[in-house]
């Protein structure tokens, strides 16, 4: 069974850094897109950064120049490197992937359980 396993959230002061990691376990057959979304209290879930299978990475304007999405050496793992964090980055961050679990399956969007990031002095 395919699952997205996240780690790396926590509390940090403004200007600090955190790295989130996400691994698609269960050996999915194919991954079309993998990235991170976030949801702040009282707000809708929004894209933070996502990388497609052909290597294109899209970032939210609010994180450009501060966040970097990196594909890991381990299979099916990505990292979100977050620098110069601001209080407005406080949210629950969700790993998401559009993937094909098995060769006979359709591409579906999967979500991780979420990891909380709190930026506060």
mmCIF file of N, CA, C and O in Angstrom, residues 13-97:
data_model
loop_
_atom_site.group_PDB
_atom_site.id
_atom_site.type_symbol
_atom_site.label_atom_id
_atom_site.label_comp_id
_atom_site.label_asym_id
_atom_site.label_seq_id
_atom_site.Cartn_x
_atom_site.Cartn_y
_atom_site.Cartn_z
ATOM 1 N N UNK A 13 12.410 30.053 15.266
ATOM 2 C CA UNK A 13 12.271 31.499 15.342
ATOM 3 C C UNK A 13 12.310 32.113 13.950
ATOM 4 O O UNK A 13 12.859 31.512 13.020
ATOM 5 N N UNK A 14 11.742 33.303 13.796
ATOM 6 C CA UNK A 14 11.825 33.980 12.491
ATOM 7 C C UNK A 14 13.280 34.093 12.026
ATOM 8 O O UNK A 14 14.173 34.382 12.829
ATOM 9 N N UNK A 15 13.478 33.844 10.736
ATOM 10 C CA UNK A 15 14.824 33.839 10.178
ATOM 11 C C UNK A 15 15.498 32.488 10.221
ATOM 12 O O UNK A 15 16.564 32.301 9.628
ATOM 13 N N UNK A 16 14.890 31.543 10.908
ATOM 14 C CA UNK A 16 15.474 30.217 11.030
ATOM 15 C C UNK A 16 15.203 29.333 9.819
ATOM 16 O O UNK A 16 14.586 29.759 8.839
ATOM 17 N N UNK A 17 15.674 28.088 9.932
ATOM 18 C CA UNK A 17 15.553 27.136 8.827
ATOM 19 C C UNK A 17 15.019 25.800 9.322
ATOM 20 O O UNK A 17 15.248 25.414 10.470
ATOM 21 N N UNK A 18 14.325 25.121 8.439
ATOM 22 C CA UNK A 18 13.856 23.762 8.671
ATOM 23 C C UNK A 18 13.894 23.016 7.353
ATOM 24 O O UNK A 18 13.759 23.627 6.285
ATOM 25 N N UNK A 19 14.034 21.693 7.436
ATOM 26 C CA UNK A 19 13.930 20.860 6.244
ATOM 27 C C UNK A 19 12.888 19.785 6.492
ATOM 28 O O UNK A 19 12.943 19.069 7.492
ATOM 29 N N UNK A 20 11.921 19.698 5.592
ATOM 30 C CA UNK A 20 10.900 18.663 5.637
ATOM 31 C C UNK A 20 11.267 17.562 4.642
ATOM 32 O O UNK A 20 11.786 17.849 3.562
ATOM 33 N N UNK A 21 10.991 16.328 5.013
ATOM 34 C CA UNK A 21 11.239 15.222 4.099
ATOM 35 C C UNK A 21 9.962 14.420 3.876
ATOM 36 O O UNK A 21 9.094 14.373 4.755
ATOM 37 N N UNK A 22 9.864 13.819 2.709
ATOM 38 C CA UNK A 22 8.699 13.002 2.367
ATOM 39 C C UNK A 22 9.159 11.829 1.515
ATOM 40 O O UNK A 22 9.886 12.019 0.532
ATOM 41 N N UNK A 23 8.722 10.657 1.893
ATOM 42 C CA UNK A 23 9.031 9.440 1.142
ATOM 43 C C UNK A 23 7.745 8.739 0.756
ATOM 44 O O UNK A 23 6.864 8.543 1.600
ATOM 45 N N UNK A 24 7.647 8.379 -0.507
ATOM 46 C CA UNK A 24 6.519 7.578 -0.978
ATOM 47 C C UNK A 24 6.872 6.119 -0.777
ATOM 48 O O UNK A 24 7.656 5.552 -1.539
ATOM 49 N N UNK A 25 6.326 5.525 0.288
ATOM 50 C CA UNK A 25 6.621 4.132 0.596
ATOM 51 C C UNK A 25 5.670 3.211 -0.164
ATOM 52 O O UNK A 25 4.662 3.651 -0.715
ATOM 53 N N UNK A 26 5.984 1.918 -0.184
ATOM 54 C CA UNK A 26 5.123 0.953 -0.861
ATOM 55 C C UNK A 26 5.445 0.770 -2.338
ATOM 56 O O UNK A 26 4.683 0.139 -3.075
ATOM 57 N N UNK A 27 6.582 1.339 -2.782
ATOM 58 C CA UNK A 27 7.072 1.145 -4.150
ATOM 59 C C UNK A 27 6.034 1.474 -5.225
ATOM 60 O O UNK A 27 5.613 0.587 -5.987
ATOM 61 N N UNK A 28 5.604 2.719 -5.299
ATOM 62 C CA UNK A 28 4.671 3.083 -6.367
ATOM 63 C C UNK A 28 5.276 2.820 -7.734
ATOM 64 O O UNK A 28 6.489 2.949 -7.929
ATOM 65 N N UNK A 29 4.436 2.488 -8.693
ATOM 66 C CA UNK A 29 4.911 2.138 -10.040
ATOM 67 C C UNK A 29 5.465 3.361 -10.753
ATOM 68 O O UNK A 29 6.499 3.289 -11.413
ATOM 69 N N UNK A 30 4.783 4.513 -10.618
ATOM 70 C CA UNK A 30 5.210 5.729 -11.318
ATOM 71 C C UNK A 30 4.725 6.959 -10.559
ATOM 72 O O UNK A 30 3.612 6.964 -10.042
ATOM 73 N N UNK A 31 5.589 7.974 -10.479
ATOM 74 C CA UNK A 31 5.232 9.234 -9.837
ATOM 75 C C UNK A 31 5.283 10.341 -10.876
ATOM 76 O O UNK A 31 6.324 10.538 -11.514
ATOM 77 N N UNK A 32 4.179 11.041 -11.049
ATOM 78 C CA UNK A 32 4.103 12.116 -12.037
ATOM 79 C C UNK A 32 4.477 13.460 -11.434
ATOM 80 O O UNK A 32 5.037 14.316 -12.113
ATOM 81 N N UNK A 33 4.143 13.656 -10.166
ATOM 82 C CA UNK A 33 4.405 14.928 -9.493
ATOM 83 C C UNK A 33 4.542 14.662 -8.008
ATOM 84 O O UNK A 33 3.872 13.791 -7.459
ATOM 85 N N UNK A 34 5.419 15.422 -7.334
ATOM 86 C CA UNK A 34 5.591 15.262 -5.894
ATOM 87 C C UNK A 34 5.975 16.605 -5.313
ATOM 88 O O UNK A 34 6.806 17.319 -5.891
ATOM 89 N N UNK A 35 5.353 16.978 -4.193
ATOM 90 C CA UNK A 35 5.652 18.276 -3.617
ATOM 91 C C UNK A 35 4.973 18.500 -2.283
ATOM 92 O O UNK A 35 4.577 17.538 -1.611
ATOM 93 N N UNK A 36 4.859 19.775 -1.916
ATOM 94 C CA UNK A 36 4.331 20.160 -0.618
ATOM 95 C C UNK A 36 3.249 21.223 -0.759
ATOM 96 O O UNK A 36 3.384 22.144 -1.577
ATOM 97 N N UNK A 37 2.220 21.078 0.042
ATOM 98 C CA UNK A 37 1.171 22.069 0.199
ATOM 99 C C UNK A 37 1.157 22.462 1.680
ATOM 100 O O UNK A 37 1.731 21.777 2.524
ATOM 101 N N UNK A 38 0.483 23.563 1.998
ATOM 102 C CA UNK A 38 0.343 23.951 3.387
ATOM 103 C C UNK A 38 -1.033 24.560 3.627
ATOM 104 O O UNK A 38 -1.649 25.084 2.714
ATOM 105 N N UNK A 39 -1.448 24.458 4.889
ATOM 106 C CA UNK A 39 -2.728 25.036 5.282
ATOM 107 C C UNK A 39 -2.551 25.741 6.614
ATOM 108 O O UNK A 39 -2.244 25.105 7.635
ATOM 109 N N UNK A 40 -2.732 27.057 6.574
ATOM 110 C CA UNK A 40 -2.669 27.863 7.787
ATOM 111 C C UNK A 40 -4.054 27.919 8.421
ATOM 112 O O UNK A 40 -5.068 27.705 7.740
ATOM 113 N N UNK A 41 -4.125 28.209 9.716
ATOM 114 C CA UNK A 41 -5.435 28.275 10.391
ATOM 115 C C UNK A 41 -6.371 29.250 9.688
ATOM 116 O O UNK A 41 -5.998 30.388 9.403
ATOM 117 N N UNK A 42 -7.573 28.785 9.380
ATOM 118 C CA UNK A 42 -8.573 29.634 8.765
ATOM 119 C C UNK A 42 -8.365 29.903 7.289
ATOM 120 O O UNK A 42 -9.098 30.718 6.701
ATOM 121 N N UNK A 43 -7.390 29.240 6.687
ATOM 122 C CA UNK A 43 -7.109 29.473 5.266
ATOM 123 C C UNK A 43 -7.217 28.172 4.478
ATOM 124 O O UNK A 43 -7.200 27.076 5.045
ATOM 125 N N UNK A 44 -7.319 28.311 3.155
ATOM 126 C CA UNK A 44 -7.374 27.140 2.292
ATOM 127 C C UNK A 44 -5.980 26.550 2.105
ATOM 128 O O UNK A 44 -4.963 27.240 2.240
ATOM 129 N N UNK A 45 -5.959 25.272 1.792
ATOM 130 C CA UNK A 45 -4.690 24.624 1.496
ATOM 131 C C UNK A 45 -4.129 25.219 0.208
ATOM 132 O O UNK A 45 -4.856 25.437 -0.765
ATOM 133 N N UNK A 46 -2.811 25.478 0.187
ATOM 134 C CA UNK A 46 -2.195 26.095 -0.979
ATOM 135 C C UNK A 46 -0.901 25.372 -1.349
ATOM 136 O O UNK A 46 -0.238 24.775 -0.504
ATOM 137 N N UNK A 47 -0.562 25.457 -2.621
ATOM 138 C CA UNK A 47 0.684 24.885 -3.102
ATOM 139 C C UNK A 47 1.864 25.661 -2.533
ATOM 140 O O UNK A 47 1.870 26.890 -2.543
ATOM 141 N N UNK A 48 2.869 24.947 -2.057
ATOM 142 C CA UNK A 48 4.143 25.546 -1.661
ATOM 143 C C UNK A 48 5.162 25.331 -2.778
ATOM 144 O O UNK A 48 5.748 26.277 -3.296
ATOM 145 N N UNK A 49 5.370 24.080 -3.141
ATOM 146 C CA UNK A 49 6.317 23.741 -4.204
ATOM 147 C C UNK A 49 6.033 22.328 -4.676
ATOM 148 O O UNK A 49 5.694 21.460 -3.870
ATOM 149 N N UNK A 50 6.173 22.097 -5.974
ATOM 150 C CA UNK A 50 5.950 20.761 -6.515
ATOM 151 C C UNK A 50 6.867 20.558 -7.708
ATOM 152 O O UNK A 50 7.101 21.487 -8.482
ATOM 153 N N UNK A 51 7.364 19.327 -7.824
ATOM 154 C CA UNK A 51 8.284 18.984 -8.912
ATOM 155 C C UNK A 51 7.619 17.921 -9.782
ATOM 156 O O UNK A 51 7.120 16.913 -9.275
ATOM 157 N N UNK A 52 7.627 18.134 -11.092
ATOM 158 C CA UNK A 52 7.046 17.155 -12.007
ATOM 159 C C UNK A 52 8.096 16.121 -12.406
ATOM 160 O O UNK A 52 9.290 16.293 -12.152
ATOM 161 N N UNK A 53 7.654 15.068 -13.053
ATOM 162 C CA UNK A 53 8.552 13.980 -13.432
ATOM 163 C C UNK A 53 9.587 14.419 -14.452
ATOM 164 O O UNK A 53 10.653 13.796 -14.563
ATOM 165 N N UNK A 54 9.305 15.512 -15.195
ATOM 166 C CA UNK A 54 10.293 15.989 -16.163
ATOM 167 C C UNK A 54 11.213 17.046 -15.561
ATOM 168 O O UNK A 54 11.958 17.707 -16.281
ATOM 169 N N UNK A 55 11.144 17.211 -14.233
ATOM 170 C CA UNK A 55 12.112 18.063 -13.552
ATOM 171 C C UNK A 55 11.694 19.500 -13.344
ATOM 172 O O UNK A 55 12.446 20.283 -12.749
ATOM 173 N N UNK A 56 10.516 19.895 -13.795
ATOM 174 C CA UNK A 56 10.049 21.273 -13.610
ATOM 175 C C UNK A 56 9.554 21.451 -12.182
ATOM 176 O O UNK A 56 8.797 20.619 -11.668
ATOM 177 N N UNK A 57 9.982 22.526 -11.540
ATOM 178 C CA UNK A 57 9.546 22.821 -10.167
ATOM 179 C C UNK A 57 8.784 24.133 -10.141
ATOM 180 O O UNK A 57 9.255 25.136 -10.671
ATOM 181 N N UNK A 58 7.611 24.107 -9.540
ATOM 182 C CA UNK A 58 6.801 25.310 -9.371
ATOM 183 C C UNK A 58 6.789 25.703 -7.895
ATOM 184 O O UNK A 58 6.620 24.840 -7.027
ATOM 185 N N UNK A 59 6.970 26.983 -7.629
ATOM 186 C CA UNK A 59 6.958 27.510 -6.268
ATOM 187 C C UNK A 59 5.866 28.573 -6.123
ATOM 188 O O UNK A 59 5.599 29.325 -7.060
ATOM 189 N N UNK A 60 5.293 28.637 -4.937
ATOM 190 C CA UNK A 60 4.419 29.760 -4.615
ATOM 191 C C UNK A 60 5.259 31.027 -4.579
ATOM 192 O O UNK A 60 6.423 31.003 -4.151
ATOM 193 N N UNK A 61 4.688 32.136 -5.026
ATOM 194 C CA UNK A 61 5.430 33.405 -5.043
ATOM 195 C C UNK A 61 5.945 33.764 -3.647
ATOM 196 O O UNK A 61 7.030 34.330 -3.503
ATOM 197 N N UNK A 62 5.184 33.410 -2.628
ATOM 198 C CA UNK A 62 5.535 33.800 -1.264
ATOM 199 C C UNK A 62 6.773 33.085 -0.730
ATOM 200 O O UNK A 62 7.340 33.518 0.275
ATOM 201 N N UNK A 63 7.190 31.998 -1.393
ATOM 202 C CA UNK A 63 8.348 31.254 -0.891
ATOM 203 C C UNK A 63 9.538 31.272 -1.834
ATOM 204 O O UNK A 63 10.612 30.751 -1.503
ATOM 205 N N UNK A 64 9.375 31.871 -3.007
ATOM 206 C CA UNK A 64 10.472 31.914 -3.978
ATOM 207 C C UNK A 64 11.685 32.614 -3.377
ATOM 208 O O UNK A 64 11.565 33.658 -2.753
ATOM 209 N N UNK A 65 12.843 32.004 -3.570
ATOM 210 C CA UNK A 65 14.072 32.562 -3.027
ATOM 211 C C UNK A 65 14.356 32.138 -1.601
ATOM 212 O O UNK A 65 15.464 32.381 -1.098
ATOM 213 N N UNK A 66 13.377 31.527 -0.936
ATOM 214 C CA UNK A 66 13.581 31.098 0.457
ATOM 215 C C UNK A 66 13.468 29.578 0.607
ATOM 216 O O UNK A 66 14.146 28.987 1.440
ATOM 217 N N UNK A 67 12.608 28.949 -0.178
ATOM 218 C CA UNK A 67 12.381 27.500 -0.109
ATOM 219 C C UNK A 67 12.954 26.843 -1.355
ATOM 220 O O UNK A 67 12.887 27.395 -2.459
ATOM 221 N N UNK A 68 13.479 25.629 -1.172
ATOM 222 C CA UNK A 68 13.995 24.858 -2.293
ATOM 223 C C UNK A 68 13.501 23.420 -2.176
ATOM 224 O O UNK A 68 13.630 22.804 -1.104
ATOM 225 N N UNK A 69 12.957 22.910 -3.265
ATOM 226 C CA UNK A 69 12.488 21.518 -3.311
ATOM 227 C C UNK A 69 13.571 20.685 -3.984
ATOM 228 O O UNK A 69 13.970 20.975 -5.116
ATOM 229 N N UNK A 70 14.035 19.660 -3.280
ATOM 230 C CA UNK A 70 15.160 18.858 -3.756
ATOM 231 C C UNK A 70 14.762 17.390 -3.788
ATOM 232 O O UNK A 70 14.173 16.881 -2.832
ATOM 233 N N UNK A 71 15.095 16.734 -4.882
ATOM 234 C CA UNK A 71 14.849 15.294 -4.964
ATOM 235 C C UNK A 71 15.972 14.569 -4.222
ATOM 236 O O UNK A 71 17.158 14.887 -4.417
ATOM 237 N N UNK A 72 15.630 13.615 -3.381
ATOM 238 C CA UNK A 72 16.635 12.914 -2.602
ATOM 239 C C UNK A 72 17.323 11.811 -3.373
ATOM 240 O O UNK A 72 16.872 11.400 -4.443
ATOM 241 N N UNK A 73 18.447 11.345 -2.843
ATOM 242 C CA UNK A 73 19.151 10.219 -3.449
ATOM 243 C C UNK A 73 18.339 8.937 -3.284
ATOM 244 O O UNK A 73 18.373 8.048 -4.156
ATOM 245 N N UNK A 74 17.630 8.823 -2.167
ATOM 246 C CA UNK A 74 16.763 7.662 -1.954
ATOM 247 C C UNK A 74 15.592 7.731 -2.925
ATOM 248 O O UNK A 74 15.106 8.816 -3.248
ATOM 249 N N UNK A 75 15.170 6.588 -3.366
ATOM 250 C CA UNK A 75 14.087 6.525 -4.341
ATOM 251 C C UNK A 75 12.816 7.105 -3.743
ATOM 252 O O UNK A 75 12.463 6.840 -2.614
ATOM 253 N N UNK A 76 12.133 7.901 -4.486
ATOM 254 C CA UNK A 76 10.821 8.425 -4.118
ATOM 255 C C UNK A 76 10.843 9.314 -2.874
ATOM 256 O O UNK A 76 9.895 9.310 -2.077
ATOM 257 N N UNK A 77 11.919 10.042 -2.681
ATOM 258 C CA UNK A 77 12.035 10.952 -1.539
ATOM 259 C C UNK A 77 12.305 12.369 -2.023
ATOM 260 O O UNK A 77 13.083 12.569 -2.957
ATOM 261 N N UNK A 78 11.621 13.334 -1.395
ATOM 262 C CA UNK A 78 11.903 14.731 -1.684
ATOM 263 C C UNK A 78 12.089 15.481 -0.373
ATOM 264 O O UNK A 78 11.597 15.048 0.676
ATOM 265 N N UNK A 79 12.807 16.595 -0.472
ATOM 266 C CA UNK A 79 13.067 17.439 0.685
ATOM 267 C C UNK A 79 12.630 18.869 0.361
ATOM 268 O O UNK A 79 12.864 19.354 -0.746
ATOM 269 N N UNK A 80 12.020 19.521 1.343
ATOM 270 C CA UNK A 80 11.700 20.939 1.226
ATOM 271 C C UNK A 80 12.610 21.682 2.195
ATOM 272 O O UNK A 80 12.433 21.598 3.411
ATOM 273 N N UNK A 81 13.586 22.367 1.643
ATOM 274 C CA UNK A 81 14.522 23.145 2.448
ATOM 275 C C UNK A 81 13.952 24.552 2.602
ATOM 276 O O UNK A 81 13.739 25.246 1.612
ATOM 277 N N UNK A 82 13.701 24.936 3.850
ATOM 278 C CA UNK A 82 13.061 26.222 4.132
ATOM 279 C C UNK A 82 14.024 27.111 4.906
ATOM 280 O O UNK A 82 14.506 26.717 5.973
ATOM 281 N N UNK A 83 14.298 28.290 4.336
ATOM 282 C CA UNK A 83 15.214 29.237 4.964
ATOM 283 C C UNK A 83 14.517 30.573 5.167
ATOM 284 O O UNK A 83 13.503 30.866 4.523
ATOM 285 N N UNK A 84 15.083 31.401 6.053
ATOM 286 C CA UNK A 84 14.519 32.718 6.333
ATOM 287 C C UNK A 84 13.016 32.620 6.607
ATOM 288 O O UNK A 84 12.214 33.361 6.030
ATOM 289 N N UNK A 85 12.665 31.704 7.485
ATOM 290 C CA UNK A 85 11.256 31.473 7.777
ATOM 291 C C UNK A 85 10.619 32.686 8.426
ATOM 292 O O UNK A 85 11.262 33.417 9.208
ATOM 293 N N UNK A 86 9.351 32.900 8.086
ATOM 294 C CA UNK A 86 8.591 34.039 8.585
ATOM 295 C C UNK A 86 7.368 33.529 9.359
ATOM 296 O O UNK A 86 6.907 32.413 9.120
ATOM 297 N N UNK A 87 6.828 34.347 10.250
ATOM 298 C CA UNK A 87 5.627 33.913 10.984
ATOM 299 C C UNK A 87 4.496 33.485 10.056
ATOM 300 O O UNK A 87 3.737 32.559 10.384
ATOM 301 N N UNK A 88 4.400 34.114 8.892
ATOM 302 C CA UNK A 88 3.334 33.745 7.954
ATOM 303 C C UNK A 88 3.552 32.392 7.282
ATOM 304 O O UNK A 88 2.682 31.915 6.558
ATOM 305 N N UNK A 89 4.699 31.772 7.518
ATOM 306 C CA UNK A 89 4.927 30.406 7.031
ATOM 307 C C UNK A 89 4.342 29.367 7.988
ATOM 308 O O UNK A 89 4.349 28.167 7.678
ATOM 309 N N UNK A 90 3.860 29.810 9.129
ATOM 310 C CA UNK A 90 3.259 28.897 10.100
ATOM 311 C C UNK A 90 2.044 28.208 9.489
ATOM 312 O O UNK A 90 1.132 28.867 8.986
ATOM 313 N N UNK A 91 2.051 26.882 9.498
ATOM 314 C CA UNK A 91 0.978 26.106 8.874
ATOM 315 C C UNK A 91 1.234 24.618 9.106
ATOM 316 O O UNK A 91 2.308 24.231 9.584
ATOM 317 N N UNK A 92 0.264 23.820 8.743
ATOM 318 C CA UNK A 92 0.482 22.379 8.620
ATOM 319 C C UNK A 92 0.885 22.122 7.171
ATOM 320 O O UNK A 92 0.178 22.532 6.250
ATOM 321 N N UNK A 93 2.016 21.464 7.008
ATOM 322 C CA UNK A 93 2.549 21.182 5.686
ATOM 323 C C UNK A 93 2.238 19.737 5.308
ATOM 324 O O UNK A 93 2.484 18.811 6.094
ATOM 325 N N UNK A 94 1.702 19.567 4.103
ATOM 326 C CA UNK A 94 1.296 18.254 3.620
ATOM 327 C C UNK A 94 2.109 17.870 2.387
ATOM 328 O O UNK A 94 2.166 18.637 1.417
ATOM 329 N N UNK A 95 2.701 16.706 2.441
ATOM 330 C CA UNK A 95 3.323 16.156 1.242
ATOM 331 C C UNK A 95 2.219 15.623 0.336
ATOM 332 O O UNK A 95 1.213 15.058 0.819
ATOM 333 N N UNK A 96 2.388 15.800 -0.964
ATOM 334 C CA UNK A 96 1.394 15.324 -1.916
ATOM 335 C C UNK A 96 2.089 14.765 -3.142
ATOM 336 O O UNK A 96 3.134 15.285 -3.557
ATOM 337 N N UNK A 97 1.520 13.736 -3.709
ATOM 338 C CA UNK A 97 2.078 13.141 -4.923
ATOM 339 C C UNK A 97 0.963 12.651 -5.827
ATOM 340 O O UNK A 97 -0.051 12.120 -5.340
#
